[in-house]
Amino acid sequence: MKTILSLVLFLFLTVINAQETTLTTKSLKLDNLISFVADNFPLQSENNNEDDEVYEEEVTQLNYQVTFLLETTISNFSDEDEIILKQAFKFLSNRLSKEDKLSIVVYSGQNGLLLDNQSPKSLKKILHALSDVKKNIIEEYDDGIEDAYSHANSNFNTESHNILVMVRNPDAKVETSETEEIVETLKANGAKTKDNSIVLLTAISLLPELIEVIKK
């Protein structure tokens, strides 16, 4: 009987451990990113239980290994989107420890690795990466989504909460689609190009009024 109970306990603990060390995927809209951080990354002080040292030890056992997958356009984030992202990562930096690790991958308009396995306390480096996506991509990817999973799995840590957070940006889809259409219009009208990029000017920088004129 004792052997059976021991076996059941072992299997139970194995299942729990497997659940804790699985790459968990979350998907949300950019507008909900700050509230997501609040709901999923509690303050360290909230995990403390002075009356139960065993509980405290179990809670602090696993660190966080988080990969953020951010949807972007062929240009940088808009001012509004950049503000949301920077505020969210500042918030996250306060809630995680220096032992935790963050990576940022972008997809859609641009595909690549923006931040590689850094401490959330390296806030200046994180904010700098977000300030200029085109300039700060470390490694370009063919498929941001697929390669984000590959990157997350390559950094998988059995002693951490492994999470991939996909941040969708509805505005990015619209802007990317409109920009691509404008780029093709500019090309058709003789705009100089180099490596499929507009050298003369970028469509994303055009005033809304001018965009509407070009699209007609």
CSV table of N, CA, C and O in Angstrom, one decimal, residues 139-193:
chain,number,residue,atom,x,y,z
A,139,GLU,N,18.6,40.3,-35.4
A,139,GLU,CA,18.6,39.2,-36.4
A,139,GLU,C,17.3,39.2,-37.2
A,139,GLU,O,16.2,39.1,-36.6
A,140,GLU,N,17.3,39.3,-38.5
A,140,GLU,CA,16.1,39.3,-39.3
A,140,GLU,C,15.6,37.9,-39.4
A,140,GLU,O,16.4,36.9,-39.6
A,141,TYR,N,14.3,37.7,-39.4
A,141,TYR,CA,13.7,36.4,-39.6
A,141,TYR,C,12.8,36.4,-40.8
A,141,TYR,O,12.3,37.4,-41.3
A,142,ASP,N,12.6,35.2,-41.4
A,142,ASP,CA,11.7,35.0,-42.5
A,142,ASP,C,10.3,35.0,-42.0
A,142,ASP,O,9.4,35.5,-42.7
A,143,ASP,N,10.1,34.4,-40.9
A,143,ASP,CA,8.7,34.3,-40.3
A,143,ASP,C,8.8,34.6,-38.8
A,143,ASP,O,9.3,33.8,-38.0
A,144,GLY,N,8.4,35.8,-38.4
A,144,GLY,CA,8.5,36.2,-37.0
A,144,GLY,C,7.9,35.2,-36.0
A,144,GLY,O,8.4,34.9,-34.9
A,145,ILE,N,6.7,34.8,-36.4
A,145,ILE,CA,5.9,33.9,-35.5
A,145,ILE,C,6.6,32.6,-35.3
A,145,ILE,O,6.8,32.1,-34.2
A,146,GLU,N,6.9,31.9,-36.4
A,146,GLU,CA,7.6,30.6,-36.3
A,146,GLU,C,8.9,30.7,-35.6
A,146,GLU,O,9.3,29.9,-34.8
A,147,ASP,N,9.7,31.7,-36.0
A,147,ASP,CA,11.0,31.9,-35.4
A,147,ASP,C,11.0,32.3,-33.9
A,147,ASP,O,11.9,32.0,-33.2
A,148,ALA,N,9.9,32.9,-33.5
A,148,ALA,CA,9.7,33.3,-32.1
A,148,ALA,C,9.6,32.0,-31.3
A,148,ALA,O,10.2,31.9,-30.2
A,149,TYR,N,8.8,31.1,-31.8
A,149,TYR,CA,8.7,29.8,-31.1
A,149,TYR,C,10.0,29.1,-31.0
A,149,TYR,O,10.4,28.5,-30.0
A,150,SER,N,10.7,29.1,-32.1
A,150,SER,CA,12.1,28.5,-32.1
A,150,SER,C,13.0,29.1,-31.1
A,150,SER,O,13.7,28.4,-30.4
A,151,HIS,N,12.9,30.4,-31.1
A,151,HIS,CA,13.8,31.2,-30.1
A,151,HIS,C,13.4,30.8,-28.7
A,151,HIS,O,14.2,30.6,-27.8
A,152,ALA,N,12.1,30.8,-28.4
A,152,ALA,CA,11.6,30.5,-27.1
A,152,ALA,C,12.0,29.1,-26.7
A,152,ALA,O,12.4,28.8,-25.5
A,153,ASN,N,11.9,28.2,-27.6
A,153,ASN,CA,12.3,26.8,-27.3
A,153,ASN,C,13.8,26.6,-27.1
A,153,ASN,O,14.2,25.8,-26.3
A,154,SER,N,14.5,27.4,-27.8
A,154,SER,CA,16.0,27.3,-27.7
A,154,SER,C,16.4,27.9,-26.3
A,154,SER,O,17.5,27.5,-25.8
A,155,ASN,N,15.6,28.8,-25.7
A,155,ASN,CA,16.0,29.3,-24.4
A,155,ASN,C,15.1,28.7,-23.3
A,155,ASN,O,15.1,29.2,-22.2
A,156,PHE,N,14.5,27.6,-23.6
A,156,PHE,CA,13.6,27.0,-22.7
A,156,PHE,C,14.4,26.6,-21.4
A,156,PHE,O,15.4,26.0,-21.5
A,157,ASN,N,13.8,26.9,-20.3
A,157,ASN,CA,14.5,26.7,-19.0
A,157,ASN,C,13.5,25.8,-18.1
A,157,ASN,O,12.4,26.3,-17.8
A,158,THR,N,13.9,24.6,-17.8
A,158,THR,CA,13.1,23.8,-17.0
A,158,THR,C,12.8,24.3,-15.6
A,158,THR,O,11.9,23.8,-14.9
A,159,GLU,N,13.6,25.3,-15.2
A,159,GLU,CA,13.4,25.8,-13.8
A,159,GLU,C,12.8,27.2,-13.9
A,159,GLU,O,12.9,28.0,-12.9
A,160,SER,N,12.1,27.5,-15.0
A,160,SER,CA,11.4,28.7,-15.1
A,160,SER,C,10.0,28.5,-15.6
A,160,SER,O,9.6,27.5,-16.2
A,161,HIS,N,9.1,29.6,-15.5
A,161,HIS,CA,7.9,29.7,-16.2
A,161,HIS,C,8.2,30.2,-17.6
A,161,HIS,O,8.6,31.3,-17.8
A,162,ASN,N,8.0,29.3,-18.6
A,162,ASN,CA,8.3,29.6,-19.9
A,162,ASN,C,7.0,30.1,-20.6
A,162,ASN,O,6.1,29.3,-20.8
A,163,ILE,N,7.0,31.4,-21.1
A,163,ILE,CA,5.8,32.0,-21.6
A,163,ILE,C,6.2,32.7,-22.9
A,163,ILE,O,7.2,33.4,-23.0
A,164,LEU,N,5.3,32.5,-23.9
A,164,LEU,CA,5.4,33.3,-25.1
A,164,LEU,C,4.1,34.2,-25.2
A,164,LEU,O,3.0,33.6,-25.2
A,165,VAL,N,4.3,35.5,-25.3
A,165,VAL,CA,3.2,36.4,-25.3
A,165,VAL,C,3.0,37.1,-26.6
A,165,VAL,O,3.9,37.8,-27.0
A,166,MET,N,2.0,36.7,-27.3
A,166,MET,CA,1.8,37.3,-28.7
A,166,MET,C,0.9,38.5,-28.5
A,166,MET,O,-0.3,38.4,-28.1
A,167,VAL,N,1.4,39.7,-28.9
A,167,VAL,CA,0.7,40.9,-28.8
A,167,VAL,C,0.3,41.4,-30.1
A,167,VAL,O,1.1,41.8,-31.0
A,168,ARG,N,-1.0,41.3,-30.4
A,168,ARG,CA,-1.6,41.7,-31.6
A,168,ARG,C,-1.9,43.2,-31.7
A,168,ARG,O,-2.3,43.8,-30.7
A,169,ASN,N,-1.7,43.8,-32.8
A,169,ASN,CA,-2.0,45.2,-33.0
A,169,ASN,C,-2.8,45.4,-34.2
A,169,ASN,O,-2.4,45.4,-35.3
A,170,PRO,N,-4.2,45.6,-34.0
A,170,PRO,CA,-5.1,45.7,-35.2
A,170,PRO,C,-4.7,46.9,-36.1
A,170,PRO,O,-4.9,46.8,-37.3
A,171,ASP,N,-4.2,48.0,-35.5
A,171,ASP,CA,-3.8,49.1,-36.3
A,171,ASP,C,-2.6,48.8,-37.2
A,171,ASP,O,-2.5,49.3,-38.3
A,172,ALA,N,-1.7,47.9,-36.8
A,172,ALA,CA,-0.6,47.5,-37.6
A,172,ALA,C,-1.0,46.8,-38.9
A,172,ALA,O,-0.4,47.1,-39.9
A,173,LYS,N,-2.1,46.0,-38.8
A,173,LYS,CA,-2.6,45.3,-40.0
A,173,LYS,C,-3.0,46.3,-41.0
A,173,LYS,O,-2.7,46.3,-42.2
A,174,VAL,N,-3.8,47.3,-40.6
A,174,VAL,CA,-4.4,48.3,-41.5
A,174,VAL,C,-3.2,49.2,-42.0
A,174,VAL,O,-3.2,49.4,-43.2
A,175,GLU,N,-2.3,49.6,-41.2
A,175,GLU,CA,-1.2,50.5,-41.6
A,175,GLU,C,-0.3,49.8,-42.6
A,175,GLU,O,0.1,50.3,-43.6
A,176,THR,N,0.0,48.5,-42.3
A,176,THR,CA,0.9,47.7,-43.2
A,176,THR,C,0.2,47.5,-44.5
A,176,THR,O,0.9,47.7,-45.6
A,177,SER,N,-1.1,47.2,-44.6
A,177,SER,CA,-1.8,47.0,-45.8
A,177,SER,C,-1.8,48.3,-46.6
A,177,SER,O,-1.5,48.3,-47.8
A,178,GLU,N,-2.1,49.4,-46.0
A,178,GLU,CA,-2.2,50.7,-46.7
A,178,GLU,C,-0.8,51.2,-47.2
A,178,GLU,O,-0.7,51.7,-48.3
A,179,THR,N,0.2,50.9,-46.4
A,179,THR,CA,1.6,51.3,-46.7
A,179,THR,C,2.0,50.6,-47.9
A,179,THR,O,2.7,51.1,-48.8
A,180,GLU,N,1.8,49.2,-47.9
A,180,GLU,CA,2.2,48.4,-49.0
A,180,GLU,C,1.5,48.9,-50.3
A,180,GLU,O,2.2,48.9,-51.4
A,181,GLU,N,0.3,49.3,-50.2
A,181,GLU,CA,-0.4,49.7,-51.4
A,181,GLU,C,0.2,51.0,-51.9
A,181,GLU,O,0.3,51.3,-53.1
A,182,ILE,N,0.5,51.9,-51.0
A,182,ILE,CA,1.1,53.2,-51.4
A,182,ILE,C,2.5,53.0,-52.0
A,182,ILE,O,2.9,53.6,-53.0
A,183,VAL,N,3.3,52.1,-51.4
A,183,VAL,CA,4.6,51.8,-52.0
A,183,VAL,C,4.5,51.3,-53.4
A,183,VAL,O,5.3,51.7,-54.3
A,184,GLU,N,3.5,50.4,-53.7
A,184,GLU,CA,3.4,49.9,-55.0
A,184,GLU,C,2.9,51.1,-56.0
A,184,GLU,O,3.4,51.1,-57.1
A,185,THR,N,2.1,52.0,-55.5
A,185,THR,CA,1.7,53.1,-56.3
A,185,THR,C,2.9,54.0,-56.6
A,185,THR,O,3.1,54.5,-57.7
A,186,LEU,N,3.7,54.3,-55.6
A,186,LEU,CA,4.9,55.1,-55.8
A,186,LEU,C,5.9,54.4,-56.8
A,186,LEU,O,6.4,55.1,-57.7
A,187,LYS,N,6.0,53.1,-56.7
A,187,LYS,CA,6.9,52.4,-57.6
A,187,LYS,C,6.4,52.5,-59.1
A,187,LYS,O,7.1,52.7,-60.0
A,188,ALA,N,5.0,52.4,-59.2
A,188,ALA,CA,4.4,52.4,-60.5
A,188,ALA,C,4.6,53.8,-61.1
A,188,ALA,O,4.5,54.0,-62.4
A,189,ASN,N,4.8,54.8,-60.3
A,189,ASN,CA,4.9,56.2,-60.8
A,189,ASN,C,6.4,56.6,-60.8
A,189,ASN,O,6.7,57.8,-60.9
A,190,GLY,N,7.3,55.6,-60.8
A,190,GLY,CA,8.7,55.9,-61.0
A,190,GLY,C,9.5,56.3,-59.8
A,190,GLY,O,10.6,56.8,-59.9
A,191,ALA,N,9.0,56.0,-58.6
A,191,ALA,CA,9.8,56.3,-57.4
A,191,ALA,C,11.0,55.4,-57.4
A,191,ALA,O,11.0,54.2,-57.7
A,192,LYS,N,12.2,55.9,-57.0
A,192,LYS,CA,13.4,55.1,-57.0
A,192,LYS,C,13.4,54.1,-55.8
A,192,LYS,O,12.9,54.5,-54.7
A,193,THR,N,13.8,53.0,-56.1
A,193,THR,CA,13.8,51.9,-55.1
A,193,THR,C,15.2,51.3,-54.9
A,193,THR,O,16.0,51.3,-55.9
